[in-house]
CSV table of C-alpha atoms in Angstrom, one decimal:
chain,number,residue,atom,x,y,z
A,1041,MET,CA,-44.0,32.2,-4.1
A,1042,PRO,CA,-41.3,30.6,-2.1
A,1043,VAL,CA,-38.1,30.2,-4.0
A,1044,LEU,CA,-35.4,27.6,-2.8
A,1045,VAL,CA,-31.7,28.0,-3.8
A,1046,ALA,CA,-29.6,24.8,-3.5
A,1047,SER,CA,-25.9,25.6,-3.8
A,1048,ASP,CA,-22.7,23.3,-3.8
A,1049,LEU,CA,-20.2,25.1,-1.4
A,1050,ASP,CA,-16.4,24.1,-2.3
A,1051,ARG,CA,-15.2,25.5,-5.6
A,1052,THR,CA,-18.8,26.8,-6.2
A,1053,LEU,CA,-19.6,29.1,-3.5
A,1054,ILE,CA,-16.3,29.0,-1.3
A,1055,TYR,CA,-12.6,28.5,-2.3
A,1056,SER,CA,-9.5,27.1,-0.5
A,1057,SER,CA,-6.1,28.6,-1.0
A,1058,ALA,CA,-5.4,26.1,-3.4
A,1059,ALA,CA,-8.6,26.8,-5.6
A,1060,LEU,CA,-7.7,30.4,-5.5
A,1061,ALA,CA,-4.2,30.0,-6.8
A,1062,LEU,CA,-5.5,27.8,-9.7
A,1063,THR,CA,-8.0,30.3,-11.1
A,1064,MET,CA,-6.9,34.0,-9.8
A,1065,PRO,CA,-4.0,35.9,-11.0
A,1066,ASP,CA,-2.8,38.1,-8.1
A,1067,ALA,CA,-3.1,41.3,-10.1
A,1068,ARG,CA,-6.9,41.2,-10.4
A,1069,ALA,CA,-7.4,39.6,-7.0
A,1070,PRO,CA,-10.8,40.8,-5.2
A,1071,ARG,CA,-11.3,41.7,-1.5
A,1072,LEU,CA,-11.8,38.5,0.1
A,1073,LEU,CA,-13.7,37.3,3.3
A,1074,CYS,CA,-12.6,34.1,5.2
A,1075,VAL,CA,-15.6,31.8,5.9
A,1076,GLU,CA,-13.7,28.9,7.3
A,1077,VAL,CA,-11.2,28.5,10.0
A,1078,HIS,CA,-9.6,24.9,10.9
A,1079,GLU,CA,-6.7,24.3,13.6
A,1080,ALA,CA,-6.4,28.2,13.7
A,1081,LYS,CA,-5.5,28.5,10.1
A,1082,PRO,CA,-8.0,30.1,7.6
A,1083,LEU,CA,-9.1,27.7,5.1
A,1084,SER,CA,-11.7,28.8,2.8
A,1085,TYR,CA,-12.9,32.3,1.3
A,1086,MET,CA,-15.4,34.1,-0.9
A,1087,THR,CA,-15.2,37.9,-2.3
A,1088,GLU,CA,-16.6,40.4,0.0
A,1089,THR,CA,-19.1,41.2,-2.8
A,1090,ALA,CA,-20.2,37.6,-3.0
A,1091,ALA,CA,-20.5,37.8,0.9
A,1092,ARG,CA,-23.0,40.9,0.7
A,1093,LEU,CA,-24.9,39.3,-1.9
A,1094,LEU,CA,-25.4,36.1,0.1
A,1095,THR,CA,-26.7,37.9,2.9
A,1096,ASP,CA,-29.3,39.6,0.8
A,1097,LEU,CA,-30.2,36.3,-0.6
A,1098,GLY,CA,-30.8,34.9,2.9
A,1099,ASP,CA,-33.7,37.4,2.9
A,1100,ALA,CA,-35.1,36.7,-0.7
A,1101,ALA,CA,-35.0,32.8,-0.7
A,1102,VAL,CA,-34.6,29.7,1.3
A,1103,PHE,CA,-30.9,29.3,1.1
A,1104,VAL,CA,-29.8,25.7,1.3
A,1105,PRO,CA,-26.1,24.9,1.6
A,1106,THR,CA,-25.8,21.6,-0.3
A,1107,THR,CA,-22.6,19.7,0.0
A,1108,THR,CA,-20.7,16.4,0.0
A,1109,ARG,CA,-18.9,17.5,3.1
A,1110,THR,CA,-19.5,15.6,6.5
A,1111,ARG,CA,-21.6,17.4,8.9
A,1112,LYS,CA,-18.5,18.1,11.1
A,1113,GLN,CA,-16.8,19.6,8.1
A,1114,TYR,CA,-19.9,21.6,7.3
A,1115,GLN,CA,-20.2,23.0,10.7
A,1116,ARG,CA,-16.7,24.6,10.4
A,1117,ILE,CA,-17.9,27.1,7.8
A,1118,ASN,CA,-19.5,30.3,8.8
A,1119,LEU,CA,-21.5,31.8,5.9
A,1120,PRO,CA,-22.5,35.5,5.9
A,1121,GLY,CA,-26.3,36.2,6.2
A,1122,PRO,CA,-29.0,34.4,8.5
A,1123,PRO,CA,-28.3,30.8,9.6
A,1124,PRO,CA,-29.8,28.5,7.0
A,1125,ALA,CA,-33.1,26.9,8.3
A,1126,TYR,CA,-31.9,23.7,6.2
A,1127,ALA,CA,-28.6,22.3,5.0
A,1128,ILE,CA,-27.7,19.2,3.1
A,1129,CYS,CA,-24.5,17.2,4.1
A,1130,ALA,CA,-22.7,13.9,3.0
A,1131,ASN,CA,-24.2,14.5,-0.6
A,1132,GLY,CA,-27.6,14.1,0.6
A,1133,GLY,CA,-27.0,11.5,3.4
A,1134,HIS,CA,-27.9,14.0,6.1
A,1135,LEU,CA,-30.6,16.6,6.1
A,1136,LEU,CA,-29.9,19.3,9.0
A,1137,VAL,CA,-33.0,21.1,10.2
A,1138,ASP,CA,-31.8,24.2,12.4
A,1139,GLY,CA,-28.6,22.5,12.6
A,1140,VAL,CA,-29.8,18.8,13.7
A,1141,THR,CA,-30.0,15.8,11.7
A,1142,ASP,CA,-33.4,14.6,10.5
A,1143,ALA,CA,-33.3,11.1,11.8
A,1144,ASP,CA,-36.1,9.8,9.6
A,1145,TRP,CA,-34.4,11.2,6.3
A,1146,HIS,CA,-31.5,9.6,7.3
A,1147,ALA,CA,-32.9,6.3,7.8
A,1148,ARG,CA,-34.7,6.5,4.7
A,1149,VAL,CA,-31.5,7.1,3.0
A,1150,GLN,CA,-29.8,4.1,4.5
A,1151,ALA,CA,-32.4,1.8,3.4
A,1152,ARG,CA,-32.3,2.7,-0.2
A,1153,LEU,CA,-28.3,2.3,0.0
A,1154,ALA,CA,-29.0,-1.2,1.4
A,1155,ASP,CA,-31.3,-2.3,-1.4
A,1156,GLU,CA,-29.8,-0.7,-4.5
A,1157,CYS,CA,-25.9,-0.7,-4.3
A,1158,ALA,CA,-22.9,-2.8,-3.3
A,1159,PRO,CA,-22.0,-2.3,0.3
A,1160,LEU,CA,-19.5,0.4,1.7
A,1161,THR,CA,-16.9,-2.1,2.7
A,1162,GLU,CA,-16.6,-3.6,-0.6
A,1163,VAL,CA,-15.7,-0.4,-2.2
A,1164,SER,CA,-13.6,0.9,0.6
A,1165,GLU,CA,-11.6,-2.2,0.6
A,1166,HIS,CA,-11.1,-1.9,-3.3
A,1167,LEU,CA,-9.9,1.5,-2.9
A,1168,LEU,CA,-7.3,0.4,-0.4
A,1169,ARG,CA,-6.2,-2.5,-2.7
A,1170,SER,CA,-5.8,-0.6,-5.8
A,1171,ALA,CA,-4.5,2.9,-5.0
A,1172,ASP,CA,-0.8,3.2,-4.9
A,1173,PRO,CA,0.7,4.5,-1.6
A,1174,VAL,CA,3.0,6.7,-3.5
A,1175,TRP,CA,0.2,9.0,-4.6
A,1176,VAL,CA,-2.4,8.5,-1.9
A,1177,ARG,CA,-2.0,10.9,1.2
A,1178,LYS,CA,-5.4,9.9,3.0
A,1179,HIS,CA,-8.1,7.2,2.8
A,1180,ARG,CA,-11.3,8.2,4.6
A,1181,ILE,CA,-14.8,6.9,5.4
A,1182,ALA,CA,-17.4,9.8,5.4
A,1183,GLU,CA,-20.4,9.5,7.8
A,1184,ASP,CA,-20.5,5.6,7.1
A,1185,LEU,CA,-21.8,6.4,3.5
A,1186,PHE,CA,-19.2,6.9,1.1
A,1187,ALA,CA,-15.4,6.9,0.7
A,1188,TYR,CA,-12.8,9.3,-0.8
A,1189,LEU,CA,-9.1,9.4,-1.1
A,1190,VAL,CA,-6.9,12.5,-0.7
A,1191,VAL,CA,-4.1,12.3,-3.5
A,1192,GLU,CA,-1.1,14.1,-5.0
A,1193,ARG,CA,-2.8,15.0,-8.3
A,1194,GLU,CA,0.6,15.2,-10.2
A,1195,LEU,CA,1.4,11.7,-9.4
A,1196,LEU,CA,-1.9,10.1,-10.2
A,1197,PRO,CA,-2.1,7.8,-13.0
A,1198,GLY,CA,-4.2,9.1,-16.0
A,1199,ASP,CA,-6.3,6.1,-16.4
A,1200,TRP,CA,-6.8,5.0,-12.8
A,1201,VAL,CA,-9.9,7.1,-12.1
A,1202,LYS,CA,-11.4,6.1,-15.2
A,1203,GLU,CA,-10.8,2.3,-14.3
A,1204,LEU,CA,-12.1,2.9,-11.0
A,1205,ALA,CA,-15.4,4.6,-12.4
A,1206,VAL,CA,-15.9,1.5,-14.5
A,1207,TRP,CA,-15.5,-0.8,-11.7
A,1208,ALA,CA,-17.8,1.3,-9.4
A,1209,GLU,CA,-20.5,1.8,-12.1
A,1210,ASN,CA,-21.1,-2.1,-12.1
A,1211,ARG,CA,-21.8,-1.9,-8.5
A,1212,GLY,CA,-24.2,1.1,-8.4
A,1213,TRP,CA,-21.6,3.6,-7.4
A,1214,THR,CA,-20.4,7.1,-9.0
A,1215,VAL,CA,-16.7,8.0,-8.9
A,1216,SER,CA,-15.7,12.0,-8.8
A,1217,LEU,CA,-12.3,13.8,-8.9
A,1218,GLN,CA,-12.5,17.0,-7.4
A,1219,GLY,CA,-9.1,18.9,-6.7
A,1220,ARG,CA,-7.1,16.5,-4.8
A,1221,LYS,CA,-10.0,14.2,-3.6
A,1222,ILE,CA,-11.3,11.2,-5.4
A,1223,TYR,CA,-14.9,10.4,-4.2
A,1224,ALA,CA,-16.8,7.0,-4.6
A,1225,VAL,CA,-20.4,7.7,-3.7
A,1226,PRO,CA,-23.4,5.4,-3.8
A,1227,LYS,CA,-25.6,6.4,-6.9
A,1228,PRO,CA,-28.7,6.6,-4.5
A,1229,LEU,CA,-26.9,9.0,-2.4
A,1230,THR,CA,-27.9,12.2,-4.1
A,1231,LYS,CA,-28.1,15.9,-3.4
A,1232,SER,CA,-31.1,16.1,-5.5
A,1233,ALA,CA,-33.3,13.8,-3.4
A,1234,ALA,CA,-32.6,15.6,-0.2
A,1235,VAL,CA,-33.5,19.2,-2.3
A,1236,ARG,CA,-36.7,17.7,-3.2
A,1237,GLU,CA,-37.5,17.1,0.3
A,1238,VAL,CA,-36.7,20.4,1.3
A,1239,ALA,CA,-38.7,21.9,-1.6
A,1240,ARG,CA,-41.8,19.9,-0.2
A,1241,ARG,CA,-41.2,20.8,3.3
A,1242,SER,CA,-40.7,24.6,2.3
A,1243,GLY,CA,-43.3,24.8,-0.1
A,1244,ALA,CA,-40.9,26.2,-2.8
A,1245,GLU,CA,-42.4,26.5,-6.5
A,1246,LEU,CA,-39.1,27.5,-8.0
A,1247,THR,CA,-35.6,25.8,-7.4
A,1248,LEU,CA,-32.3,27.2,-8.4
A,1249,ALA,CA,-29.0,25.6,-8.1
A,1250,ALA,CA,-25.4,25.5,-8.8
A,1251,GLY,CA,-22.5,23.1,-8.8
A,1252,ASP,CA,-19.1,22.3,-10.5
A,1253,SER,CA,-18.8,18.6,-10.1
A,1254,LEU,CA,-20.0,15.3,-11.6
A,1255,LEU,CA,-21.8,14.9,-8.0
A,1256,ASP,CA,-23.7,18.3,-8.7
A,1257,ALA,CA,-25.2,17.1,-12.0
A,1258,ASP,CA,-28.2,15.5,-10.5
A,1259,LEU,CA,-28.7,18.5,-8.4
A,1260,LEU,CA,-28.7,20.8,-11.3
A,1261,LEU,CA,-30.9,18.5,-13.3
A,1262,ALA,CA,-33.6,18.5,-10.6
A,1263,ALA,CA,-33.7,22.4,-10.4
A,1264,ASP,CA,-35.8,24.7,-12.6
A,1265,ARG,CA,-32.8,26.8,-13.3
A,1266,GLY,CA,-29.1,26.1,-12.5
A,1267,TRP,CA,-25.6,27.5,-12.9
A,1268,ARG,CA,-22.1,26.0,-13.3
A,1269,PRO,CA,-18.8,27.8,-13.2
A,1270,GLY,CA,-16.2,27.9,-15.7
A,1271,HIS,CA,-14.1,25.1,-14.0
A,1272,GLY,CA,-14.5,21.9,-12.6
A,1273,GLU,CA,-15.5,18.5,-13.5
A,1274,LEU,CA,-18.5,19.7,-15.4
A,1275,ALA,CA,-16.9,22.5,-17.2
A,1276,ASP,CA,-14.1,20.1,-18.1
A,1277,SER,CA,-16.5,17.7,-19.9
A,1278,ASP,CA,-18.4,20.7,-21.5
A,1279,TRP,CA,-21.3,19.2,-19.9
A,1280,SER,CA,-24.6,21.2,-20.3
A,1281,ALA,CA,-28.5,20.5,-20.2
A,1282,PRO,CA,-31.4,22.7,-20.6
A,1283,GLY,CA,-31.9,25.5,-18.3
A,1284,ILE,CA,-28.4,25.2,-17.0
A,1285,ALA,CA,-26.1,28.3,-17.8
A,1286,ALA,CA,-22.3,27.7,-18.4
A,1287,LEU,CA,-20.5,30.7,-16.9
A,1288,PRO,CA,-17.3,32.0,-18.3
A,1289,GLU,CA,-16.0,33.0,-14.9
A,1290,ARG,CA,-13.4,30.7,-13.1
A,1291,GLY,CA,-12.5,30.5,-9.3
A,1292,VAL,CA,-13.8,32.9,-6.8
A,1293,LEU,CA,-15.4,35.4,-9.4
A,1294,ALA,CA,-17.6,32.6,-10.6
A,1295,GLY,CA,-18.8,32.0,-6.9
A,1296,GLU,CA,-19.7,35.7,-7.0
A,1297,ARG,CA,-21.6,35.6,-10.3
A,1298,ILE,CA,-23.5,32.7,-9.2
A,1299,VAL,CA,-24.8,34.4,-6.0
A,1300,ARG,CA,-25.6,37.7,-8.2
A,1301,GLU,CA,-27.4,35.3,-10.5
A,1302,PHE,CA,-29.3,33.7,-7.5
A,1303,LEU,CA,-30.4,36.8,-6.2
A,1304,GLU,CA,-31.8,38.4,-9.3
A,1305,ALA,CA,-33.5,35.3,-10.1
A,1306,ALA,CA,-35.1,35.2,-6.7
A,1307,ARG,CA,-36.3,38.4,-6.6
A,1308,GLY,CA,-37.6,38.5,-10.3
A,1309,SER,CA,-39.7,35.4,-9.3
A,1310,THR,CA,-41.0,37.2,-6.2
A,1311,THR,CA,-41.8,40.3,-8.2
A,1312,VAL,CA,-43.6,38.0,-11.0
A,1313,GLY,CA,-45.5,36.4,-8.0
A,1314,ARG,CA,-46.6,39.5,-6.4
A,1315,GLY,CA,-48.0,40.7,-9.9
A,1316,ALA,CA,-49.8,37.4,-10.9
């Protein structure tokens, strides 16, 4: 019985230096493995134990990195273990098969966005008009699918994100605050839709998932079992659902716990399947 494991990456499995500083005391710091380098600088990490477990997971399940990152940003990451046959980028906008975009899937996504929500240009222009240059550091369009801002969190007005979310909701878009990034994403652009497609193609009968942000909620709800770390948007809002475990661990140690849970569940499913 094939098992599909779909996991968010940033602040779920891998952690930047900033994310490490927020959640990991120096006195208890585990040994880390760098899994992303950009412009000759180390960028993202996981524990060495998590790296070993992820290698084992690649042999026990269909592991699918599932991220809001663009394809270019995703391709900077060098995860341990066998190269994933499938990866989901741009929050479901791109399904990579052996590293190559599936053109048919992307066309289907674009058709849904055109039919079901306000255009990207309208949302992007609103972000530019309403955001204050005092606290905005970057404004980006990702894969011609969604927009995001990089901001100075300490200067960000408390109600601005809530007001943006109300504005976006009326136009078929979702807003998510993750670290220093504020995402505006069309509601039809989901990780869960792409994961269901991978499950169909791989023949998986059990789907496991993990994520920390609002943009991961649909992914967790679509899975048979899911985990969220003790940090992030979902933890801050005390979000829960049947079949979803809220872990006490925060930061990089939560990432290690998630991979361990994935591996135990995948192996347990395989054992049950063989005994059936």
